[in-house]
PDB file of C-alpha atoms in Angstrom:
ATOM      1  CA  MET A   1     -14.682  23.450 -73.535  1.00 50.00           C
ATOM      2  CA  ASN A   2     -12.790  20.550 -74.974  1.00 45.00           C
ATOM      3  CA  LYS A   3     -13.814  17.785 -72.938  1.00 47.00           C
ATOM      4  CA  LYS A   4     -11.323  14.523 -73.195  1.00 47.00           C
ATOM      5  CA  VAL A   5     -11.525  12.524 -69.841  1.00 53.00           C
ATOM      6  CA  ILE A   6      -9.290   9.561 -69.819  1.00 58.00           C
ATOM      7  CA  SER A   7     -10.163   6.163 -68.220  1.00 63.00           C
ATOM      8  CA  VAL A   8      -8.743   4.421 -65.051  1.00 67.00           C
ATOM      9  CA  LEU A   9      -7.083   1.456 -66.168  1.00 66.00           C
ATOM     10  CA  LEU A  10      -8.444  -1.380 -63.533  1.00 64.00           C
ATOM     11  CA  ALA A  11      -6.252  -2.648 -61.027  1.00 55.00           C
ATOM     12  CA  SER A  12      -5.930  -6.162 -61.293  1.00 46.00           C
ATOM     13  CA  LEU A  13      -7.890  -8.323 -58.754  1.00 44.00           C
ATOM     14  CA  VAL A  14      -5.832 -10.937 -59.444  1.00 41.00           C
ATOM     15  CA  LEU A  15      -3.448 -10.838 -56.094  1.00 37.00           C
ATOM     16  CA  SER A  16      -6.078 -10.027 -54.169  1.00 37.00           C
ATOM     17  CA  LEU A  17      -7.847 -12.750 -55.145  1.00 37.00           C
ATOM     18  CA  SER A  18      -4.753 -15.299 -54.996  1.00 36.00           C
ATOM     19  CA  ALA A  19      -4.080 -13.820 -51.067  1.00 36.00           C
ATOM     20  CA  CYS A  20      -7.747 -15.408 -50.672  1.00 38.00           C
ATOM     21  CA  ASP A  21      -7.092 -18.218 -52.716  1.00 38.00           C
ATOM     22  CA  ASP A  22      -3.913 -19.207 -50.694  1.00 38.00           C
ATOM     23  CA  LYS A  23      -5.922 -18.735 -47.228  1.00 34.00           C
ATOM     24  CA  LYS A  24      -8.946 -21.013 -48.398  1.00 34.00           C
ATOM     25  CA  ASN A  25      -6.302 -23.335 -49.753  1.00 39.00           C
ATOM     26  CA  SER A  26      -4.128 -23.313 -46.479  1.00 40.00           C
ATOM     27  CA  GLU A  27      -7.823 -23.879 -44.336  1.00 40.00           C
ATOM     28  CA  GLY A  28      -8.794 -26.405 -47.190  1.00 43.00           C
ATOM     29  CA  ASN A  29      -5.609 -28.618 -46.518  1.00 44.00           C
ATOM     30  CA  ASP A  30      -5.906 -28.301 -42.878  1.00 43.00           C
ATOM     31  CA  LYS A  31      -9.810 -29.671 -43.305  1.00 38.00           C
ATOM     32  CA  GLN A  32      -8.095 -32.287 -45.737  1.00 40.00           C
ATOM     33  CA  SER A  33      -5.818 -33.721 -43.023  1.00 38.00           C
ATOM     34  CA  ALA A  34      -7.937 -34.276 -40.680  1.00 37.00           C
ATOM     35  CA  SER A  35     -11.177 -35.149 -43.046  1.00 37.00           C
ATOM     36  CA  THR A  36      -8.556 -37.936 -44.545  1.00 37.00           C
ATOM     37  CA  THR A  37      -8.317 -39.640 -41.235  1.00 33.00           C
ATOM     38  CA  ALA A  38     -11.835 -39.809 -40.352  1.00 35.00           C
ATOM     39  CA  ASN A  39     -13.059 -40.509 -44.144  1.00 37.00           C
ATOM     40  CA  GLY A  40     -11.117 -40.488 -47.289  1.00 40.00           C
ATOM     41  CA  ASN A  41     -14.213 -39.709 -49.431  1.00 40.00           C
ATOM     42  CA  ALA A  42     -13.847 -36.131 -48.287  1.00 38.00           C
ATOM     43  CA  VAL A  43     -10.530 -35.448 -49.623  1.00 36.00           C
ATOM     44  CA  GLU A  44     -11.892 -35.746 -53.139  1.00 39.00           C
ATOM     45  CA  ASN A  45     -14.642 -33.323 -52.198  1.00 39.00           C
ATOM     46  CA  THR A  46     -12.560 -30.412 -50.738  1.00 38.00           C
ATOM     47  CA  GLN A  47     -10.286 -30.906 -53.631  1.00 40.00           C
ATOM     48  CA  THR A  48     -13.101 -30.087 -56.195  1.00 44.00           C
ATOM     49  CA  LYS A  49     -13.642 -26.751 -54.388  1.00 35.00           C
ATOM     50  CA  GLU A  50     -10.125 -25.618 -54.661  1.00 43.00           C
ATOM     51  CA  ASP A  51     -10.348 -26.358 -58.302  1.00 44.00           C
ATOM     52  CA  SER A  52     -13.541 -24.443 -58.730  1.00 37.00           C
ATOM     53  CA  VAL A  53     -12.049 -21.186 -56.855  1.00 38.00           C
ATOM     54  CA  GLN A  54      -8.956 -21.219 -59.045  1.00 44.00           C
ATOM     55  CA  GLU A  55     -10.851 -21.399 -62.175  1.00 44.00           C
ATOM     56  CA  VAL A  56     -13.107 -18.246 -60.932  1.00 44.00           C
ATOM     57  CA  SER A  57     -10.062 -16.400 -60.468  1.00 69.00           C
ATOM     58  CA  ALA A  58      -8.242 -17.356 -63.990  1.00 72.00           C
ATOM     59  CA  THR A  59     -11.541 -15.960 -65.192  1.00 77.00           C
ATOM     60  CA  ASP A  60     -12.037 -12.798 -63.584  1.00 78.00           C
ATOM     61  CA  GLU A  61      -8.003 -12.445 -64.372  1.00 81.00           C
ATOM     62  CA  ALA A  62      -9.010 -12.404 -68.049  1.00 86.00           C
ATOM     63  CA  VAL A  63     -12.116 -10.500 -68.161  1.00 87.00           C
ATOM     64  CA  SER A  64     -10.190  -7.581 -66.101  1.00 84.00           C
ATOM     65  CA  LYS A  65      -6.961  -7.503 -68.745  1.00 87.00           C
ATOM     66  CA  LYS A  66      -9.361  -7.729 -71.535  1.00 92.00           C
ATOM     67  CA  VAL A  67     -10.925  -4.577 -70.369  1.00 90.00           C
ATOM     68  CA  ASN A  68      -8.055  -3.216 -69.429  1.00 86.00           C
ATOM     69  CA  ASP A  69      -6.699  -3.669 -73.113  1.00 91.00           C
ATOM     70  CA  TYR A  70     -10.120  -1.824 -73.893  1.00 93.00           C
ATOM     71  CA  ILE A  71      -9.780   0.809 -72.100  1.00 89.00           C
ATOM     72  CA  LYS A  72      -5.926   1.501 -72.924  1.00 88.00           C
ATOM     73  CA  THR A  73      -7.550   1.261 -77.163  1.00 92.00           C
ATOM     74  CA  ASN A  74      -9.995   3.682 -76.013  1.00 91.00           C
ATOM     75  CA  ASN A  75      -7.543   6.161 -74.910  1.00 84.00           C
ATOM     76  CA  THR A  76      -5.408   5.842 -77.909  1.00 87.00           C
ATOM     77  CA  LEU A  77      -8.633   6.595 -80.147  1.00 91.00           C
ATOM     78  CA  MET A  78     -10.131   9.397 -78.488  1.00 85.00           C
ATOM     79  CA  ASP A  79      -7.207  11.480 -79.023  1.00 79.00           C
ATOM     80  CA  PHE A  80      -8.342  11.654 -82.637  1.00 85.00           C
ATOM     81  CA  TRP A  81     -11.620  13.677 -81.704  1.00 77.00           C
ATOM     82  CA  LYS A  82      -9.549  15.981 -79.396  1.00 69.00           C
ATOM     83  CA  LEU A  83      -9.874  19.697 -81.292  1.00 59.00           C
ATOM     84  CA  GLY A  84      -6.739  21.180 -78.987  1.00 57.00           C
ATOM     85  CA  ILE A  85      -5.874  22.656 -76.137  1.00 53.00           C
ATOM     86  CA  THR A  86      -6.069  26.404 -76.544  1.00 60.00           C
ATOM     87  CA  GLU A  87      -8.489  28.346 -77.915  1.00 67.00           C
ATOM     88  CA  ALA A  88      -6.670  29.266 -81.163  1.00 75.00           C
ATOM     89  CA  SER A  89      -5.925  25.494 -81.867  1.00 74.00           C
ATOM     90  CA  ILE A  90      -9.324  24.698 -81.019  1.00 76.00           C
ATOM     91  CA  ARG A  91     -10.448  27.066 -83.493  1.00 82.00           C
ATOM     92  CA  TRP A  92      -7.517  25.953 -86.240  1.00 86.00           C
ATOM     93  CA  ALA A  93      -9.120  22.835 -85.905  1.00 85.00           C
ATOM     94  CA  GLU A  94     -12.722  23.419 -86.298  1.00 88.00           C
ATOM     95  CA  GLU A  95     -11.726  25.491 -89.401  1.00 91.00           C
ATOM     96  CA  ASP A  96      -9.683  22.660 -91.170  1.00 91.00           C
ATOM     97  CA  LYS A  97     -13.068  20.689 -90.458  1.00 91.00           C
ATOM     98  CA  VAL A  98     -15.012  23.026 -92.730  1.00 94.00           C
ATOM     99  CA  LYS A  99     -12.362  23.274 -95.379  1.00 96.00           C
ATOM    100  CA  VAL A 100     -12.304  19.429 -95.962  1.00 94.00           C
ATOM    101  CA  SER A 101     -16.686  19.565 -95.888  1.00 94.00           C
ATOM    102  CA  LYS A 102     -16.252  21.834 -98.723  1.00 95.00           C
ATOM    103  CA  GLY A 103     -13.962  19.493-100.529  1.00 95.00           C
ATOM    104  CA  ASP A 104      -9.980  20.841 -99.057  1.00 95.00           C
ATOM    105  CA  PHE A 105      -8.675  16.718 -99.051  1.00 96.00           C
ATOM    106  CA  THR A 106      -5.078  18.592 -97.846  1.00 96.00           C
ATOM    107  CA  LYS A 107      -6.505  19.686 -94.162  1.00 95.00           C
ATOM    108  CA  ILE A 108      -8.140  15.905 -93.390  1.00 94.00           C
ATOM    109  CA  LYS A 109      -7.134  14.477 -89.957  1.00 93.00           C
ATOM    110  CA  ARG A 110      -4.178  12.199 -89.393  1.00 92.00           C
ATOM    111  CA  SER A 111      -4.596   8.299 -89.504  1.00 93.00           C
ATOM    112  CA  GLY A 112      -2.119   7.329 -87.060  1.00 93.00           C
ATOM    113  CA  VAL A 113      -4.529   6.210 -84.207  1.00 92.00           C
ATOM    114  CA  PHE A 114      -6.842   4.382 -85.947  1.00 95.00           C
ATOM    115  CA  ASP A 115      -3.888   2.791 -87.512  1.00 95.00           C
ATOM    116  CA  ARG A 116      -2.843   1.785 -83.375  1.00 95.00           C
ATOM    117  CA  GLY A 117      -5.821   1.266 -82.542  1.00 95.00           C
ATOM    118  CA  SER A 118      -7.058  -1.013 -84.846  1.00 96.00           C
ATOM    119  CA  LYS A 119      -3.707  -3.548 -84.333  1.00 96.00           C
ATOM    120  CA  ALA A 120      -4.478  -2.965 -80.492  1.00 96.00           C
ATOM    121  CA  LEU A 121      -8.170  -4.339 -80.961  1.00 96.00           C
ATOM    122  CA  GLU A 122      -7.286  -7.188 -83.352  1.00 97.00           C
ATOM    123  CA  LYS A 123      -4.266  -7.926 -80.698  1.00 96.00           C
ATOM    124  CA  THR A 124      -7.000  -7.883 -78.043  1.00 96.00           C
ATOM    125  CA  LEU A 125      -9.745  -9.854 -79.473  1.00 96.00           C
ATOM    126  CA  GLN A 126      -7.377 -12.872 -81.161  1.00 95.00           C
ATOM    127  CA  GLU A 127      -5.350 -13.257 -77.671  1.00 93.00           C
ATOM    128  CA  ASN A 128      -7.920 -12.987 -75.262  1.00 93.00           C
ATOM    129  CA  THR A 129     -10.786 -15.406 -75.640  1.00 91.00           C
ATOM    130  CA  VAL A 130     -12.955 -14.460 -72.705  1.00 92.00           C
ATOM    131  CA  ASN A 131     -16.612 -13.272 -74.256  1.00 94.00           C
ATOM    132  CA  LEU A 132     -17.532 -10.361 -72.987  1.00 94.00           C
ATOM    133  CA  GLY A 133     -20.855 -10.182 -75.226  1.00 95.00           C
ATOM    134  CA  GLU A 134     -21.912  -6.849 -76.407  1.00 97.00           C
ATOM    135  CA  LEU A 135     -18.733  -4.951 -75.754  1.00 97.00           C
ATOM    136  CA  ASP A 136     -16.522  -7.615 -77.988  1.00 97.00           C
ATOM    137  CA  THR A 137     -19.416  -7.703 -80.728  1.00 97.00           C
ATOM    138  CA  ALA A 138     -18.874  -3.652 -80.503  1.00 97.00           C
ATOM    139  CA  ALA A 139     -14.854  -4.026 -80.566  1.00 97.00           C
ATOM    140  CA  LYS A 140     -15.140  -6.423 -83.732  1.00 98.00           C
ATOM    141  CA  THR A 141     -17.746  -3.835 -85.431  1.00 98.00           C
ATOM    142  CA  LEU A 142     -15.338  -0.866 -84.659  1.00 97.00           C
ATOM    143  CA  LEU A 143     -12.057  -2.996 -85.925  1.00 97.00           C
ATOM    144  CA  GLU A 144     -14.078  -3.950 -89.232  1.00 98.00           C
ATOM    145  CA  THR A 145     -15.349  -0.066 -89.404  1.00 98.00           C
ATOM    146  CA  ILE A 146     -11.711   0.855 -89.306  1.00 97.00           C
ATOM    147  CA  ASN A 147     -10.189  -1.308 -91.439  1.00 97.00           C
ATOM    148  CA  THR A 148     -12.867  -0.898 -93.950  1.00 97.00           C
ATOM    149  CA  TYR A 149     -11.772   2.796 -94.593  1.00 97.00           C
ATOM    150  CA  LEU A 150      -8.112   3.088 -93.159  1.00 97.00           C
ATOM    151  CA  PRO A 151      -6.458   1.861 -96.483  1.00 97.00           C
ATOM    152  CA  LYS A 152      -8.108   4.519 -98.830  1.00 97.00           C
ATOM    153  CA  TRP A 153      -7.346   7.126 -95.766  1.00 97.00           C
ATOM    154  CA  GLN A 154      -3.662   6.326 -95.543  1.00 97.00           C
ATOM    155  CA  GLU A 155      -3.862   6.364 -99.509  1.00 97.00           C
ATOM    156  CA  LEU A 156      -4.766  10.018 -99.152  1.00 97.00           C
ATOM    157  CA  GLU A 157      -2.264  10.944 -96.564  1.00 97.00           C
ATOM    158  CA  LYS A 158       0.623   9.815 -98.786  1.00 97.00           C
ATOM    159  CA  TYR A 159      -0.801  11.438-101.717  1.00 97.00           C
ATOM    160  CA  ASN A 160      -0.748  14.701-100.069  1.00 96.00           C
ATOM    161  CA  GLU A 161       2.604  14.440 -98.643  1.00 96.00           C
ATOM    162  CA  ALA A 162       4.002  13.745-101.825  1.00 97.00           C
ATOM    163  CA  LYS A 163       2.294  16.828-103.107  1.00 97.00           C
ATOM    164  CA  LYS A 164       1.059  14.582-106.061  1.00 97.00           C
ATOM    165  CA  PHE A 165      -2.002  16.755-106.660  1.00 96.00           C
ATOM    166  CA  GLU A 166       0.479  18.950-108.450  1.00 96.00           C
ATOM    167  CA  ASP A 167       0.716  16.213-111.249  1.00 97.00           C
ATOM    168  CA  ASP A 168      -2.914  15.798-111.593  1.00 96.00           C
ATOM    169  CA  ASN A 169      -4.437  18.763-110.374  1.00 96.00           C
ATOM    170  CA  GLY A 170      -6.039  16.759-107.481  1.00 96.00           C
ATOM    171  CA  ALA A 171      -8.172  14.475-109.357  1.00 97.00           C
ATOM    172  CA  LYS A 172      -7.138  11.507-107.126  1.00 97.00           C
ATOM    173  CA  GLY A 173      -7.340  13.540-103.746  1.00 97.00           C
ATOM    174  CA  LYS A 174     -10.802  14.150-104.762  1.00 96.00           C
ATOM    175  CA  GLU A 175     -11.725  10.688-105.443  1.00 97.00           C
ATOM    176  CA  LEU A 176      -9.768   9.344-102.163  1.00 97.00           C
ATOM    177  CA  LEU A 177     -11.512  12.088-100.130  1.00 97.00           C
ATOM    178  CA  VAL A 178     -15.258  10.662-100.781  1.00 97.00           C
ATOM    179  CA  SER A 179     -14.041   7.410 -98.852  1.00 97.00           C
ATOM    180  CA  TYR A 180     -12.895   9.925 -96.092  1.00 96.00           C
ATOM    181  CA  GLN A 181     -15.948  12.015 -95.973  1.00 96.00           C
ATOM    182  CA  GLU A 182     -17.964   8.371 -96.212  1.00 96.00           C
ATOM    183  CA  GLY A 183     -16.055   6.561 -93.745  1.00 96.00           C
ATOM    184  CA  LEU A 184     -15.408   9.026 -91.024  1.00 95.00           C
ATOM    185  CA  PRO A 185     -18.777   9.159 -89.780  1.00 95.00           C
ATOM    186  CA  LYS A 186     -19.160   5.688 -89.579  1.00 97.00           C
ATOM    187  CA  ILE A 187     -15.889   5.430 -87.983  1.00 96.00           C
ATOM    188  CA  GLU A 188     -17.219   7.783 -85.341  1.00 95.00           C
ATOM    189  CA  ALA A 189     -20.303   5.931 -84.583  1.00 96.00           C
ATOM    190  CA  ALA A 190     -18.615   2.593 -84.290  1.00 97.00           C
ATOM    191  CA  TYR A 191     -16.369   3.835 -81.629  1.00 96.00           C
ATOM    192  CA  LYS A 192     -19.350   6.099 -79.639  1.00 94.00           C
ATOM    193  CA  ALA A 193     -21.083   2.419 -79.666  1.00 96.00           C
ATOM    194  CA  PHE A 194     -18.234   0.482 -78.186  1.00 96.00           C
ATOM    195  CA  ASP A 195     -17.320   3.315 -75.912  1.00 93.00           C
ATOM    196  CA  GLN A 196     -20.243   3.217 -74.348  1.00 93.00           C
ATOM    197  CA  LEU A 197     -20.453  -0.340 -73.863  1.00 95.00           C
ATOM    198  CA  LEU A 198     -16.872   0.100 -72.760  1.00 93.00           C
ATOM    199  CA  ASP A 199     -18.022   2.482 -70.207  1.00 89.00           C
ATOM    200  CA  VAL A 200     -20.467  -0.264 -68.436  1.00 91.00           C
ATOM    201  CA  SER A 201     -18.171  -2.847 -68.220  1.00 91.00           C
ATOM    202  CA  MET A 202     -15.913  -0.413 -66.812  1.00 86.00           C
ATOM    203  CA  LYS A 203     -18.158   0.962 -63.850  1.00 86.00           C
ATOM    204  CA  GLN A 204     -18.824  -2.897 -62.931  1.00 87.00           C
ATOM    205  CA  GLU A 205     -15.332  -3.976 -62.771  1.00 84.00           C
ATOM    206  CA  GLN A 206     -14.578  -0.797 -60.734  1.00 83.00           C
ATOM    207  CA  ALA A 207     -17.328  -1.757 -58.380  1.00 86.00           C
ATOM    208  CA  LYS A 208     -15.903  -5.177 -57.626  1.00 85.00           C
ATOM    209  CA  ARG A 209     -12.708  -3.463 -57.082  1.00 84.00           C
ATOM    210  CA  ILE A 210     -14.133  -1.013 -54.770  1.00 87.00           C
ATOM    211  CA  ALA A 211     -16.225  -3.921 -52.880  1.00 89.00           C
ATOM    212  CA  LEU A 212     -12.650  -5.726 -52.711  1.00 87.00           C
ATOM    213  CA  TYR A 213     -10.886  -2.639 -50.875  1.00 89.00           C
ATOM    214  CA  LYS A 214     -13.579  -2.576 -48.060  1.00 91.00           C
ATOM    215  CA  LYS A 215     -13.689  -6.349 -47.512  1.00 90.00           C
ATOM    216  CA  GLU A 216      -9.345  -5.958 -47.338  1.00 90.00           C
ATOM    217  CA  GLY A 217      -9.559  -2.959 -45.718  1.00 91.00           C
ATOM    218  CA  ARG A 218      -6.956  -1.553 -48.171  1.00 91.00           C
ATOM    219  CA  LEU A 219      -8.053   1.823 -47.261  1.00 94.00           C
ATOM    220  CA  LEU A 220      -4.884   4.076 -49.194  1.00 93.00           C
ATOM    221  CA  GLU A 221      -6.470   2.366 -52.439  1.00 91.00           C
ATOM    222  CA  LEU A 222     -10.109   2.783 -51.301  1.00 93.00           C
ATOM    223  CA  TYR A 223      -9.737   6.611 -50.465  1.00 95.00           C
ATOM    224  CA  THR A 224      -7.951   7.066 -54.098  1.00 94.00           C
ATOM    225  CA  GLU A 225     -10.791   5.220 -56.033  1.00 91.00           C
ATOM    226  CA  GLU A 226     -13.142   7.513 -54.239  1.00 93.00           C
ATOM    227  CA  SER A 227     -11.399  10.809 -54.936  1.00 95.00           C
ATOM    228  CA  LEU A 228     -11.163  10.197 -58.563  1.00 92.00           C
ATOM    229  CA  GLY A 229     -14.925   9.260 -58.887  1.00 91.00           C
ATOM    230  CA  SER A 230     -15.733  12.223 -56.892  1.00 94.00           C
ATOM    231  CA  ALA A 231     -13.903  14.366 -59.587  1.00 94.00           C
ATOM    232  CA  GLU A 232     -15.277  12.426 -62.315  1.00 90.00           C
ATOM    233  CA  LYS A 233     -18.687  13.295 -60.634  1.00 92.00           C
ATOM    234  CA  MET A 234     -18.033  16.759 -60.497  1.00 93.00           C
ATOM    235  CA  LEU A 235     -16.687  16.948 -64.268  1.00 90.00           C
ATOM    236  CA  SER A 236     -19.395  15.110 -65.725  1.00 89.00           C
ATOM    237  CA  LEU A 237     -21.848  17.931 -65.040  1.00 92.00           C
ATOM    238  CA  PHE A 238     -19.968  20.428 -67.502  1.00 89.00           C
ATOM    239  CA  GLU A 239     -20.143  19.367 -71.054  1.00 81.00           C
ATOM    240  CA  LYS A 240     -19.536  22.742 -72.345  1.00 80.00           C
ATOM    241  CA  THR A 241     -17.743  25.814 -70.991  1.00 83.00           C
ATOM    242  CA  ASP A 242     -21.473  27.866 -70.793  1.00 84.00           C
ATOM    243  CA  ASP A 243     -22.333  24.751 -68.030  1.00 89.00           C
ATOM    244  CA  PHE A 244     -20.209  27.110 -65.617  1.00 91.00           C
ATOM    245  CA  LYS A 245     -22.761  29.469 -65.808  1.00 90.00           C
ATOM    246  CA  ASN A 246     -25.851  27.490 -64.909  1.00 93.00           C
ATOM    247  CA  GLN A 247     -26.483  27.658 -61.044  1.00 95.00           C
ATOM    248  CA  THR A 248     -28.014  24.516 -60.757  1.00 96.00           C
ATOM    249  CA  LYS A 249     -24.919  22.525 -62.188  1.00 96.00           C
ATOM    250  CA  ILE A 250     -22.930  24.774 -60.100  1.00 96.00           C
ATOM    251  CA  ASP A 251     -24.759  24.185 -56.606  1.00 97.00           C
ATOM    252  CA  GLU A 252     -24.685  20.255 -57.666  1.00 97.00           C
ATOM    253  CA  ALA A 253     -20.640  20.068 -57.944  1.00 97.00           C
ATOM    254  CA  ASN A 254     -20.131  22.235 -54.665  1.00 97.00           C
ATOM    255  CA  LYS A 255     -21.889  19.461 -53.222  1.00 97.00           C
ATOM    256  CA  ILE A 256     -19.922  17.030 -54.872  1.00 97.00           C
ATOM    257  CA  LEU A 257     -16.720  19.135 -53.916  1.00 97.00           C
ATOM    258  CA  ALA A 258     -17.184  18.815 -50.316  1.00 97.00           C
ATOM    259  CA  GLN A 259     -17.320  15.394 -50.637  1.00 96.00           C
ATOM    260  CA  LEU A 260     -14.231  15.292 -52.723  1.00 97.00           C
ATOM    261  CA  ASP A 261     -12.101  17.570 -49.696  1.00 97.00           C
ATOM    262  CA  GLU A 262     -13.435  14.775 -47.401  1.00 96.00           C
ATOM    263  CA  ASN A 263     -11.847  12.182 -49.852  1.00 95.00           C
ATOM    264  CA  LEU A 264      -8.731  14.266 -50.221  1.00 97.00           C
ATOM    265  CA  ASP A 265      -8.188  14.445 -46.398  1.00 97.00           C
ATOM    266  CA  ALA A 266      -8.662  10.705 -45.895  1.00 96.00           C
ATOM    267  CA  LEU A 267      -6.442  10.141 -48.654  1.00 96.00           C
ATOM    268  CA  ASP A 268      -3.639  12.302 -47.434  1.00 96.00           C
ATOM    269  CA  LYS A 269      -3.813  10.664 -43.961  1.00 96.00           C
ATOM    270  CA  GLU A 270      -3.512   7.088 -45.099  1.00 94.00           C
ATOM    271  CA  TYR A 271      -0.775   8.054 -47.396  1.00 94.00           C
ATOM    272  CA  ASN A 272       1.291   9.773 -44.759  1.00 93.00           C
ATOM    273  CA  ALA A 273       0.289   7.105 -42.461  1.00 92.00           C
ATOM    274  CA  ARG A 274       1.420   4.606 -44.527  1.00 90.00           C
ATOM    275  CA  LYS A 275       4.710   6.222 -45.540  1.00 89.00           C
ATOM    276  CA  ALA A 276       5.786   6.404 -41.625  1.00 89.00           C
ATOM    277  CA  GLU A 277       5.396   2.622 -41.420  1.00 86.00           C
ATOM    278  CA  GLN A 278       8.570   0.894 -40.929  1.00 69.00           C
ATOM    279  CA  ASP A 279      10.089  -0.827 -44.615  1.00 66.00           C
ATOM    280  CA  SER A 280       7.266   1.297 -46.089  1.00 71.00           C
ATOM    281  CA  ARG A 281       7.270   0.999 -49.797  1.00 81.00           C
ATOM    282  CA  VAL A 282       3.987   2.722 -50.322  1.00 85.00           C
ATOM    283  CA  ASP A 283       3.647   3.853 -54.269  1.00 90.00           C
ATOM    284  CA  SER A 284       4.752   7.705 -54.312  1.00 90.00           C
ATOM    285  CA  GLY A 285       1.726   7.630 -57.276  1.00 91.00           C
ATOM    286  CA  TYR A 286      -0.759   7.985 -54.399  1.00 94.00           C
ATOM    287  CA  GLY A 287       0.795  11.425 -53.544  1.00 95.00           C
ATOM    288  CA  SER A 288       0.559  12.483 -57.223  1.00 95.00           C
ATOM    289  CA  VAL A 289      -2.761  11.791 -57.395  1.00 95.00           C
ATOM    290  CA  HIS A 290      -3.399  13.472 -54.245  1.00 97.00           C
ATOM    291  CA  ARG A 291      -1.456  16.901 -55.458  1.00 97.00           C
ATOM    292  CA  ASP A 292      -3.687  16.298 -59.132  1.00 97.00           C
ATOM    293  CA  LEU A 293      -6.695  16.094 -57.231  1.00 97.00           C
ATOM    294  CA  THR A 294      -6.022  19.021 -54.790  1.00 98.00           C
ATOM    295  CA  SER A 295      -4.998  21.285 -58.069  1.00 97.00           C
ATOM    296  CA  PHE A 296      -8.014  20.072 -59.407  1.00 97.00           C
ATOM    297  CA  THR A 297     -10.085  21.257 -56.390  1.00 97.00           C
ATOM    298  CA  GLY A 298      -8.413  25.027 -56.695  1.00 97.00           C
ATOM    299  CA  ILE A 299      -9.083  24.893 -60.804  1.00 96.00           C
ATOM    300  CA  TYR A 300     -12.465  24.211 -60.022  1.00 96.00           C
ATOM    301  CA  ARG A 301     -13.563  26.967 -57.572  1.00 96.00           C
ATOM    302  CA  GLU A 302     -11.299  29.475 -60.031  1.00 95.00           C
ATOM    303  CA  ALA A 303     -13.607  28.154 -63.110  1.00 93.00           C
ATOM    304  CA  ARG A 304     -16.785  28.900 -61.136  1.00 94.00           C
ATOM    305  CA  LYS A 305     -15.712  32.946 -61.966  1.00 93.00           C
ATOM    306  CA  ASN A 306     -13.536  32.348 -65.264  1.00 92.00           C
ATOM    307  CA  PRO A 307     -15.036  29.358 -67.491  1.00 89.00           C
ATOM    308  CA  LYS A 308     -12.439  29.504 -69.522  1.00 84.00           C
ATOM    309  CA  LYS A 309     -10.470  27.858 -66.931  1.00 87.00           C
ATOM    310  CA  ALA A 310     -12.215  24.792 -68.013  1.00 85.00           C
ATOM    311  CA  ASN A 311     -10.050  22.817 -70.224  1.00 82.00           C
ATOM    312  CA  ASP A 312      -7.621  23.270 -67.442  1.00 88.00           C
ATOM    313  CA  LEU A 313     -10.092  21.470 -65.523  1.00 90.00           C
ATOM    314  CA  VAL A 314     -10.121  18.517 -67.619  1.00 87.00           C
ATOM    315  CA  ARG A 315      -6.460  18.552 -67.917  1.00 88.00           C
ATOM    316  CA  LYS A 316      -5.714  18.496 -64.364  1.00 93.00           C
ATOM    317  CA  TYR A 317      -8.049  15.529 -63.630  1.00 92.00           C
ATOM    318  CA  ASN A 318      -6.111  13.483 -66.931  1.00 88.00           C
ATOM    319  CA  ASP A 319      -3.064  13.999 -64.994  1.00 92.00           C
ATOM    320  CA  ALA A 320      -4.843  12.403 -61.482  1.00 93.00           C
ATOM    321  CA  ILE A 321      -5.891   9.692 -63.942  1.00 89.00           C
ATOM    322  CA  SER A 322      -2.618   9.065 -65.599  1.00 88.00           C
ATOM    323  CA  SER A 323      -0.787   9.369 -62.343  1.00 91.00           C
ATOM    324  CA  TYR A 324      -2.935   6.657 -61.337  1.00 90.00           C
ATOM    325  CA  ASN A 325      -2.656   4.668 -64.058  1.00 84.00           C
ATOM    326  CA  ARG A 326       1.150   4.449 -63.719  1.00 85.00           C
ATOM    327  CA  ILE A 327       0.954   2.852 -60.139  1.00 84.00           C
ATOM    328  CA  ARG A 328      -0.489   0.045 -61.439  1.00 63.00           C
TER     329      ARG A 328
END
């Protein structure tokens, strides 16, 4: 099973927080006017409290944006480890990997995702100074590791493209391959460390988002998040195709499937209700998520009998995530 699950981009909490701030500011202004008449000192106290609320909102915005930017970079980088979609493409990728391990420098993988990823990481770290602790440290380590090995990797790519191995019998290619073989495991280790810490931050931000949706009664957003969460739990049970032969995993997935069916029913009803409202401008992306996840449940039901459908299951989940990310 070729598992490539992209991440949900975090919905910005800024608009919701701003709405809360506006309400608080309005209430605060009313209290301020009343308090000024009775006691002029009360005005200064109220203003200080409002400033504090605005400062918290700005921090939340910066955190959410930085995690979002890291997620986008992560989604770019993970493409490198995608072997392929079809059984044939996966087999060819594995064969090339073996050839490289035996010294065939012409079968190396392309470095493009790391060129784009390193630039994105550098931009995020320079422009957003909010401190995310260990996650920032992991991002810096990943950036430094990529930058250490990328130049020679790119040099080897150009060498291969120009077929300069015809001039020197592959001498330079063999030399540059040493750096490639040394660097790739180090880049992968740094990426995994970054990916794991990002997953923790992502879940923390997601919990804040869901709590906010519940508090504000934003049912469409809530049901969509819950549906995606159920699908993710199902998918996490199957790391490889053979897992579909594990009855314990199937039983657990079937329980989650029942919950996902309920989530999707609730999402569908809320989406149609919102569309029916006068002057409604509900984003059609919610309907796309519903369709993608409905197909996901169908593919899962097929995969229980035909595990070869596993890759289709991952692809359809990714379609749902992409639909959701386009809403923001």
